[in-house]
PDB file of C-alpha atoms in Angstrom:
ATOM      1  CA  GLU F  26    -203.837-101.698-205.545  1.00 96.00           C
ATOM      2  CA  THR F  27    -205.754-103.747-208.345  1.00 98.00           C
ATOM      3  CA  VAL F  28    -203.846-107.872-207.770  1.00 98.00           C
ATOM      4  CA  LEU F  29    -203.650-109.900-210.866  1.00 98.00           C
ATOM      5  CA  THR F  30    -202.948-113.474-210.393  1.00 98.00           C
ATOM      6  CA  GLN F  31    -202.068-115.682-212.865  1.00 98.00           C
ATOM      7  CA  SER F  32    -202.052-119.334-213.185  1.00 97.00           C
ATOM      8  CA  PRO F  33    -200.716-121.751-213.436  1.00 98.00           C
ATOM      9  CA  ALA F  34    -196.954-120.912-212.329  1.00 98.00           C
ATOM     10  CA  THR F  35    -195.508-122.929-215.325  1.00 98.00           C
ATOM     11  CA  LEU F  36    -197.439-124.899-218.126  1.00 98.00           C
ATOM     12  CA  SER F  37    -194.965-127.546-220.001  1.00 98.00           C
ATOM     13  CA  LEU F  38    -196.025-128.191-223.273  1.00 98.00           C
ATOM     14  CA  SER F  39    -195.322-129.848-226.778  1.00 98.00           C
ATOM     15  CA  PRO F  40    -194.577-127.734-230.021  1.00 98.00           C
ATOM     16  CA  GLY F  41    -197.455-127.683-231.751  1.00 98.00           C
ATOM     17  CA  GLU F  42    -199.971-128.528-228.383  1.00 98.00           C
ATOM     18  CA  ARG F  43    -202.391-125.630-227.068  1.00 98.00           C
ATOM     19  CA  ALA F  44    -201.710-123.401-224.541  1.00 98.00           C
ATOM     20  CA  THR F  45    -204.544-121.000-222.249  1.00 98.00           C
ATOM     21  CA  LEU F  46    -202.510-118.876-219.537  1.00 98.00           C
ATOM     22  CA  SER F  47    -205.408-117.425-217.056  1.00 98.00           C
ATOM     23  CA  CYS F  48    -204.955-113.923-215.317  1.00 98.00           C
ATOM     24  CA  ARG F  49    -207.816-112.951-212.775  1.00 98.00           C
ATOM     25  CA  ALA F  50    -207.969-109.634-211.078  1.00 98.00           C
ATOM     26  CA  SER F  51    -209.268-108.593-207.729  1.00 98.00           C
ATOM     27  CA  GLN F  52    -211.870-106.332-208.807  1.00 98.00           C
ATOM     28  CA  SER F  53    -213.424-105.769-212.692  1.00 98.00           C
ATOM     29  CA  VAL F  54    -211.120-103.735-214.741  1.00 97.00           C
ATOM     30  CA  ASN F  55    -213.467-104.042-217.574  1.00 96.00           C
ATOM     31  CA  ASN F  56    -210.970-104.989-220.762  1.00 96.00           C
ATOM     32  CA  TYR F  57    -208.179-103.119-219.586  1.00 98.00           C
ATOM     33  CA  LEU F  58    -206.156-105.903-219.585  1.00 98.00           C
ATOM     34  CA  ALA F  59    -202.802-106.426-221.756  1.00 98.00           C
ATOM     35  CA  TRP F  60    -200.658-109.287-222.217  1.00 98.00           C
ATOM     36  CA  TYR F  61    -196.821-109.402-222.468  1.00 98.00           C
ATOM     37  CA  GLN F  62    -194.546-112.117-223.482  1.00 98.00           C
ATOM     38  CA  GLN F  63    -190.980-111.808-222.249  1.00 98.00           C
ATOM     39  CA  LYS F  64    -187.640-114.516-223.559  1.00 98.00           C
ATOM     40  CA  PRO F  65    -184.470-114.532-221.177  1.00 97.00           C
ATOM     41  CA  GLY F  66    -182.528-111.848-221.246  1.00 96.00           C
ATOM     42  CA  GLN F  67    -185.009-109.256-223.586  1.00 98.00           C
ATOM     43  CA  ALA F  68    -187.171-106.649-222.729  1.00 98.00           C
ATOM     44  CA  PRO F  69    -191.117-107.598-222.894  1.00 98.00           C
ATOM     45  CA  ARG F  70    -192.992-107.606-226.003  1.00 98.00           C
ATOM     46  CA  LEU F  71    -196.615-106.634-225.870  1.00 98.00           C
ATOM     47  CA  LEU F  72    -199.270-109.479-227.541  1.00 98.00           C
ATOM     48  CA  ILE F  73    -202.917-108.716-226.643  1.00 98.00           C
ATOM     49  CA  TYR F  74    -204.225-105.383-225.253  1.00 98.00           C
ATOM     50  CA  ASP F  75    -207.586-104.103-223.859  1.00 97.00           C
ATOM     51  CA  ALA F  76    -208.144-108.045-223.274  1.00 98.00           C
ATOM     52  CA  SER F  77    -208.386-109.031-226.681  1.00 98.00           C
ATOM     53  CA  ASN F  78    -206.552-106.605-229.898  1.00 98.00           C
ATOM     54  CA  ARG F  79    -203.598-108.150-230.887  1.00 98.00           C
ATOM     55  CA  ALA F  80    -200.848-105.896-231.276  1.00 98.00           C
ATOM     56  CA  THR F  81    -199.219-105.040-234.103  1.00 96.00           C
ATOM     57  CA  GLY F  82    -197.474-107.967-236.166  1.00 97.00           C
ATOM     58  CA  ILE F  83    -198.267-110.692-233.318  1.00 98.00           C
ATOM     59  CA  PRO F  84    -199.293-113.513-234.862  1.00 98.00           C
ATOM     60  CA  ALA F  85    -202.830-114.964-234.875  1.00 98.00           C
ATOM     61  CA  ARG F  86    -202.216-117.708-232.676  1.00 98.00           C
ATOM     62  CA  PHE F  87    -202.178-115.805-230.046  1.00 98.00           C
ATOM     63  CA  SER F  88    -205.682-114.657-228.358  1.00 98.00           C
ATOM     64  CA  GLY F  89    -207.100-112.874-226.156  1.00 98.00           C
ATOM     65  CA  SER F  90    -210.442-113.119-224.387  1.00 98.00           C
ATOM     66  CA  GLY F  91    -212.038-112.435-220.962  1.00 98.00           C
ATOM     67  CA  SER F  92    -213.709-109.046-219.126  1.00 97.00           C
ATOM     68  CA  GLY F  93    -214.226-108.103-215.712  1.00 97.00           C
ATOM     69  CA  THR F  94    -212.048-109.976-213.879  1.00 98.00           C
ATOM     70  CA  ASP F  95    -211.267-113.330-215.643  1.00 98.00           C
ATOM     71  CA  PHE F  96    -208.686-113.306-218.926  1.00 98.00           C
ATOM     72  CA  THR F  97    -207.427-115.487-220.911  1.00 98.00           C
ATOM     73  CA  LEU F  98    -204.542-115.691-223.595  1.00 98.00           C
ATOM     74  CA  THR F  99    -204.327-118.694-225.933  1.00 98.00           C
ATOM     75  CA  ILE F 100    -201.766-119.428-227.659  1.00 98.00           C
ATOM     76  CA  SER F 101    -203.965-122.101-230.331  1.00 98.00           C
ATOM     77  CA  SER F 102    -200.232-124.343-231.443  1.00 98.00           C
ATOM     78  CA  LEU F 103    -197.522-123.748-229.468  1.00 98.00           C
ATOM     79  CA  GLU F 104    -194.505-122.165-232.323  1.00 98.00           C
ATOM     80  CA  PRO F 105    -190.322-123.279-230.601  1.00 97.00           C
ATOM     81  CA  GLU F 106    -190.113-119.328-229.990  1.00 98.00           C
ATOM     82  CA  ASP F 107    -193.525-119.037-227.800  1.00 98.00           C
ATOM     83  CA  PHE F 108    -191.628-120.392-224.956  1.00 97.00           C
ATOM     84  CA  ALA F 109    -190.711-117.870-222.564  1.00 98.00           C
ATOM     85  CA  VAL F 110    -192.871-116.425-219.462  1.00 98.00           C
ATOM     86  CA  TYR F 111    -196.427-114.207-220.378  1.00 98.00           C
ATOM     87  CA  TYR F 112    -197.411-111.269-217.512  1.00 98.00           C
ATOM     88  CA  CYS F 113    -200.804-109.744-217.778  1.00 98.00           C
ATOM     89  CA  GLN F 114    -200.981-105.782-217.269  1.00 98.00           C
ATOM     90  CA  GLN F 115    -203.926-103.683-215.971  1.00 98.00           C
ATOM     91  CA  ARG F 116    -204.714-100.127-216.837  1.00 97.00           C
ATOM     92  CA  GLN F 117    -207.844 -99.658-215.102  1.00 96.00           C
ATOM     93  CA  HIS F 118    -207.319 -98.937-211.630  1.00 94.00           C
ATOM     94  CA  TRP F 119    -203.944 -96.562-211.582  1.00 93.00           C
ATOM     95  CA  PRO F 120    -201.755 -95.481-209.905  1.00 94.00           C
ATOM     96  CA  PRO F 121    -200.510 -98.008-209.345  1.00 95.00           C
ATOM     97  CA  LEU F 122    -200.292-100.043-212.868  1.00 97.00           C
ATOM     98  CA  THR F 123    -200.007-103.604-211.761  1.00 98.00           C
ATOM     99  CA  PHE F 124    -198.837-107.231-213.273  1.00 98.00           C
ATOM    100  CA  GLY F 125    -199.818-110.415-212.689  1.00 98.00           C
ATOM    101  CA  GLY F 126    -196.428-112.388-211.495  1.00 98.00           C
ATOM    102  CA  GLY F 127    -196.095-114.251-215.103  1.00 98.00           C
ATOM    103  CA  THR F 128    -196.877-118.136-216.108  1.00 98.00           C
ATOM    104  CA  LYS F 129    -193.453-119.507-217.405  1.00 98.00           C
ATOM    105  CA  VAL F 130    -194.485-121.636-221.183  1.00 98.00           C
ATOM    106  CA  GLU F 131    -191.527-124.371-221.140  1.00 98.00           C
ATOM    107  CA  ILE F 132    -190.666-127.066-222.769  1.00 95.00           C
ATOM    108  CA  LYS F 133    -192.465-130.644-221.794  1.00 94.00           C
TER     109      LYS F 133
ATOM    110  CA  GLU W  13    -188.349 -97.574-235.788  1.00 96.00           C
ATOM    111  CA  VAL W  14    -189.058 -96.775-232.766  1.00 97.00           C
ATOM    112  CA  GLN W  15    -186.217 -96.988-230.050  1.00 98.00           C
ATOM    113  CA  LEU W  16    -185.628 -96.730-226.444  1.00 98.00           C
ATOM    114  CA  MET W  17    -182.198 -96.804-225.175  1.00 98.00           C
ATOM    115  CA  GLU W  18    -181.632 -96.335-221.604  1.00 98.00           C
ATOM    116  CA  SER W  19    -178.288 -95.499-219.505  1.00 98.00           C
ATOM    117  CA  GLY W  20    -176.922 -94.949-215.738  1.00 98.00           C
ATOM    118  CA  GLY W  21    -177.488 -97.836-214.039  1.00 98.00           C
ATOM    119  CA  GLY W  22    -174.646 -99.539-212.263  1.00 98.00           C
ATOM    120  CA  LEU W  23    -173.424-100.475-208.217  1.00 98.00           C
ATOM    121  CA  VAL W  24    -173.999 -98.017-205.914  1.00 98.00           C
ATOM    122  CA  GLN W  25    -174.496 -98.180-201.903  1.00 98.00           C
ATOM    123  CA  PRO W  26    -177.039 -97.762-200.179  1.00 98.00           C
ATOM    124  CA  GLY W  27    -178.548 -94.617-199.732  1.00 98.00           C
ATOM    125  CA  GLY W  28    -176.319 -93.412-202.611  1.00 98.00           C
ATOM    126  CA  SER W  29    -178.247 -92.158-206.043  1.00 98.00           C
ATOM    127  CA  LEU W  30    -177.973 -92.925-209.128  1.00 98.00           C
ATOM    128  CA  ARG W  31    -179.718 -90.764-212.484  1.00 98.00           C
ATOM    129  CA  LEU W  32    -181.304 -93.100-215.684  1.00 98.00           C
ATOM    130  CA  SER W  33    -182.090 -92.050-218.741  1.00 98.00           C
ATOM    131  CA  CYS W  34    -184.097 -93.447-221.561  1.00 98.00           C
ATOM    132  CA  ALA W  35    -183.153 -92.036-224.891  1.00 98.00           C
ATOM    133  CA  ALA W  36    -185.935 -92.053-227.698  1.00 98.00           C
ATOM    134  CA  SER W  37    -185.815 -91.457-231.290  1.00 98.00           C
ATOM    135  CA  GLY W  38    -187.564 -93.032-234.440  1.00 98.00           C
ATOM    136  CA  PHE W  39    -191.192 -90.385-233.110  1.00 98.00           C
ATOM    137  CA  THR W  40    -192.553 -87.810-231.708  1.00 98.00           C
ATOM    138  CA  PHE W  41    -191.875 -87.968-228.127  1.00 98.00           C
ATOM    139  CA  SER W  42    -193.134 -84.953-227.025  1.00 98.00           C
ATOM    140  CA  ASN W  43    -196.328 -86.810-228.005  1.00 97.00           C
ATOM    141  CA  TYR W  44    -196.327 -89.239-225.448  1.00 97.00           C
ATOM    142  CA  TRP W  45    -196.608 -90.886-222.056  1.00 98.00           C
ATOM    143  CA  MET W  46    -193.567 -92.432-220.581  1.00 98.00           C
ATOM    144  CA  HIS W  47    -193.304 -95.261-217.865  1.00 98.00           C
ATOM    145  CA  TRP W  48    -190.225 -96.872-216.384  1.00 98.00           C
ATOM    146  CA  VAL W  49    -190.897-100.435-215.161  1.00 98.00           C
ATOM    147  CA  ARG W  50    -188.843-102.426-212.828  1.00 98.00           C
ATOM    148  CA  GLN W  51    -188.075-106.458-212.626  1.00 98.00           C
ATOM    149  CA  ALA W  52    -185.493-107.562-209.376  1.00 98.00           C
ATOM    150  CA  PRO W  53    -183.473-110.665-210.606  1.00 97.00           C
ATOM    151  CA  GLY W  54    -185.748-113.967-211.483  1.00 96.00           C
ATOM    152  CA  GLN W  55    -189.277-111.597-210.172  1.00 98.00           C
ATOM    153  CA  GLY W  56    -192.038-110.058-212.418  1.00 98.00           C
ATOM    154  CA  LEU W  57    -192.420-106.249-213.670  1.00 98.00           C
ATOM    155  CA  VAL W  58    -193.180-103.762-211.833  1.00 98.00           C
ATOM    156  CA  TRP W  59    -194.583-100.485-212.032  1.00 98.00           C
ATOM    157  CA  VAL W  60    -192.246 -97.948-211.176  1.00 98.00           C
ATOM    158  CA  SER W  61    -193.621 -94.285-212.573  1.00 98.00           C
ATOM    159  CA  ASN W  62    -195.087 -92.436-215.335  1.00 98.00           C
ATOM    160  CA  ILE W  63    -195.206 -88.843-217.074  1.00 98.00           C
ATOM    161  CA  TYR W  64    -197.520 -87.104-219.084  1.00 97.00           C
ATOM    162  CA  SER W  65    -196.016 -85.838-222.301  1.00 97.00           C
ATOM    163  CA  ASP W  66    -195.567 -82.205-221.668  1.00 96.00           C
ATOM    164  CA  GLY W  67    -193.975 -83.235-218.026  1.00 96.00           C
ATOM    165  CA  SER W  68    -196.901 -81.494-216.316  1.00 96.00           C
ATOM    166  CA  ALA W  69    -197.904 -84.422-214.102  1.00 97.00           C
ATOM    167  CA  THR W  70    -196.094 -87.373-212.874  1.00 97.00           C
ATOM    168  CA  GLY W  71    -197.344 -90.806-210.596  1.00 97.00           C
ATOM    169  CA  TYR W  72    -195.300 -93.304-208.708  1.00 98.00           C
ATOM    170  CA  ALA W  73    -195.548 -96.594-207.197  1.00 98.00           C
ATOM    171  CA  ASP W  74    -195.813 -96.493-203.024  1.00 97.00           C
ATOM    172  CA  SER W  75    -192.132 -98.023-203.335  1.00 98.00           C
ATOM    173  CA  VAL W  76    -190.728 -94.924-204.474  1.00 98.00           C
ATOM    174  CA  ARG W  77    -192.682 -91.994-203.647  1.00 98.00           C
ATOM    175  CA  GLY W  78    -190.342 -89.372-202.500  1.00 98.00           C
ATOM    176  CA  ARG W  79    -187.482 -90.884-203.584  1.00 98.00           C
ATOM    177  CA  PHE W  80    -187.673 -91.120-207.078  1.00 98.00           C
ATOM    178  CA  THR W  81    -187.916 -88.221-209.465  1.00 98.00           C
ATOM    179  CA  ILE W  82    -189.252 -88.711-213.311  1.00 98.00           C
ATOM    180  CA  SER W  83    -188.540 -86.765-215.804  1.00 98.00           C
ATOM    181  CA  ARG W  84    -188.017 -86.056-219.197  1.00 98.00           C
ATOM    182  CA  ASP W  85    -186.517 -83.518-221.843  1.00 98.00           C
ATOM    183  CA  ASN W  86    -188.966 -83.351-224.959  1.00 98.00           C
ATOM    184  CA  ALA W  87    -185.794 -80.945-226.563  1.00 98.00           C
ATOM    185  CA  LYS W  88    -183.683 -83.610-226.199  1.00 98.00           C
ATOM    186  CA  ASN W  89    -185.916 -86.528-226.584  1.00 98.00           C
ATOM    187  CA  THR W  90    -185.116 -87.975-223.306  1.00 98.00           C
ATOM    188  CA  LEU W  91    -186.343 -89.654-220.205  1.00 98.00           C
ATOM    189  CA  TYR W  92    -184.968 -89.640-216.872  1.00 98.00           C
ATOM    190  CA  LEU W  93    -185.532 -91.095-213.565  1.00 98.00           C
ATOM    191  CA  GLN W  94    -183.422 -89.656-210.276  1.00 98.00           C
ATOM    192  CA  MET W  95    -182.963 -92.038-207.877  1.00 98.00           C
ATOM    193  CA  ASN W  96    -181.968 -91.241-204.195  1.00 98.00           C
ATOM    194  CA  SER W  97    -181.830 -93.275-200.867  1.00 98.00           C
ATOM    195  CA  LEU W  98    -181.598 -95.976-202.993  1.00 98.00           C
ATOM    196  CA  ARG W  99    -182.002 -99.380-201.209  1.00 98.00           C
ATOM    197  CA  ALA W 100    -181.189-103.092-201.511  1.00 98.00           C
ATOM    198  CA  GLU W 101    -184.594-103.867-202.567  1.00 98.00           C
ATOM    199  CA  ASP W 102    -184.710-101.337-205.731  1.00 98.00           C
ATOM    200  CA  THR W 103    -182.159-103.550-206.597  1.00 98.00           C
ATOM    201  CA  ALA W 104    -183.477-104.253-210.393  1.00 98.00           C
ATOM    202  CA  VAL W 105    -183.184-103.971-214.676  1.00 98.00           C
ATOM    203  CA  TYR W 106    -184.917-100.932-214.757  1.00 98.00           C
ATOM    204  CA  TYR W 107    -186.795-100.327-217.596  1.00 98.00           C
ATOM    205  CA  CYS W 108    -188.599 -97.482-220.005  1.00 98.00           C
ATOM    206  CA  ALA W 109    -191.645 -97.840-221.764  1.00 98.00           C
ATOM    207  CA  ARG W 110    -193.654 -96.111-224.480  1.00 98.00           C
ATOM    208  CA  GLU W 111    -197.559 -95.882-224.313  1.00 97.00           C
ATOM    209  CA  MET W 112    -199.205 -96.988-227.605  1.00 95.00           C
ATOM    210  CA  GLY W 113    -201.183 -94.289-228.511  1.00 92.00           C
ATOM    211  CA  ALA W 114    -199.940 -90.372-228.675  1.00 90.00           C
ATOM    212  CA  SER W 115    -201.397 -88.354-225.936  1.00 90.00           C
ATOM    213  CA  HIS W 116    -202.472 -91.334-223.785  1.00 89.00           C
ATOM    214  CA  SER W 117    -205.139 -92.333-226.534  1.00 90.00           C
ATOM    215  CA  ASN W 118    -204.835 -95.827-225.980  1.00 89.00           C
ATOM    216  CA  GLY W 119    -204.222 -95.613-222.208  1.00 92.00           C
ATOM    217  CA  ALA W 120    -201.251 -96.991-220.154  1.00 95.00           C
ATOM    218  CA  VAL W 121    -200.493-100.360-222.729  1.00 96.00           C
ATOM    219  CA  PHE W 122    -196.998-100.039-223.477  1.00 97.00           C
ATOM    220  CA  ASP W 123    -195.740-100.994-227.139  1.00 97.00           C
ATOM    221  CA  SER W 124    -191.961-100.000-226.622  1.00 98.00           C
ATOM    222  CA  TRP W 125    -189.475-100.884-224.575  1.00 98.00           C
ATOM    223  CA  GLY W 126    -185.137-100.440-224.130  1.00 98.00           C
ATOM    224  CA  GLN W 127    -183.423-103.022-223.754  1.00 98.00           C
ATOM    225  CA  GLY W 128    -183.578-102.396-219.976  1.00 98.00           C
ATOM    226  CA  THR W 129    -180.021-100.964-217.871  1.00 98.00           C
ATOM    227  CA  PRO W 130    -179.512-102.747-214.179  1.00 98.00           C
ATOM    228  CA  VAL W 131    -179.528-101.196-211.100  1.00 98.00           C
ATOM    229  CA  THR W 132    -177.680-103.217-208.025  1.00 98.00           C
ATOM    230  CA  VAL W 133    -177.793-101.282-204.544  1.00 98.00           C
ATOM    231  CA  SER W 134    -175.182-103.461-202.731  1.00 98.00           C
ATOM    232  CA  SER W 135    -172.304-102.466-200.198  1.00 96.00           C
TER     233      SER W 135
END
């Protein structure tokens, strides 16, 4: 099973600041990594797929990078609606599909 | 507009059974692989199962294999998850999720999710 480790667990930032979230895979997943945003009581929302492709309707302030085992989700300037939990997910080695443990972006 | 609506969750005793449903609309259901993903209270996302667009093949997480069965009725645009021999650790919100591309063209990337149905396994 491919384990995805996200860091930090919690990121405390202010609106307007830049957020950098990390996802590390236990083995190479090539670029087959996606990022999701989840707000309390809501289903996850796809942000980024295949490491760097924004999903339909996702603002340009969200960007993804990386390949192999190390990936980054960057939010260039946090908007109030961006405070949420973010998960990475790999689709290179499955079953099982695996998700990271999540990074909570909270208001400082 | 793509819509996925789960139902069938609830409170069940350990060892009991439940069948979850996911009603799909707004897209050609029979063209898409579908998945179930669950989330225990306060925890992260965990993949449970998948099924091919025509129902010809399925996959399961080790934790549910032999107890859960995924199926679909393309005539009714509905996905199912039959859950037997339920355990306390199966307590979670269960989401159905659609892959982004028809015919698995973009792989297992989930662009549409239902609102989730909660399952509680407790005596």
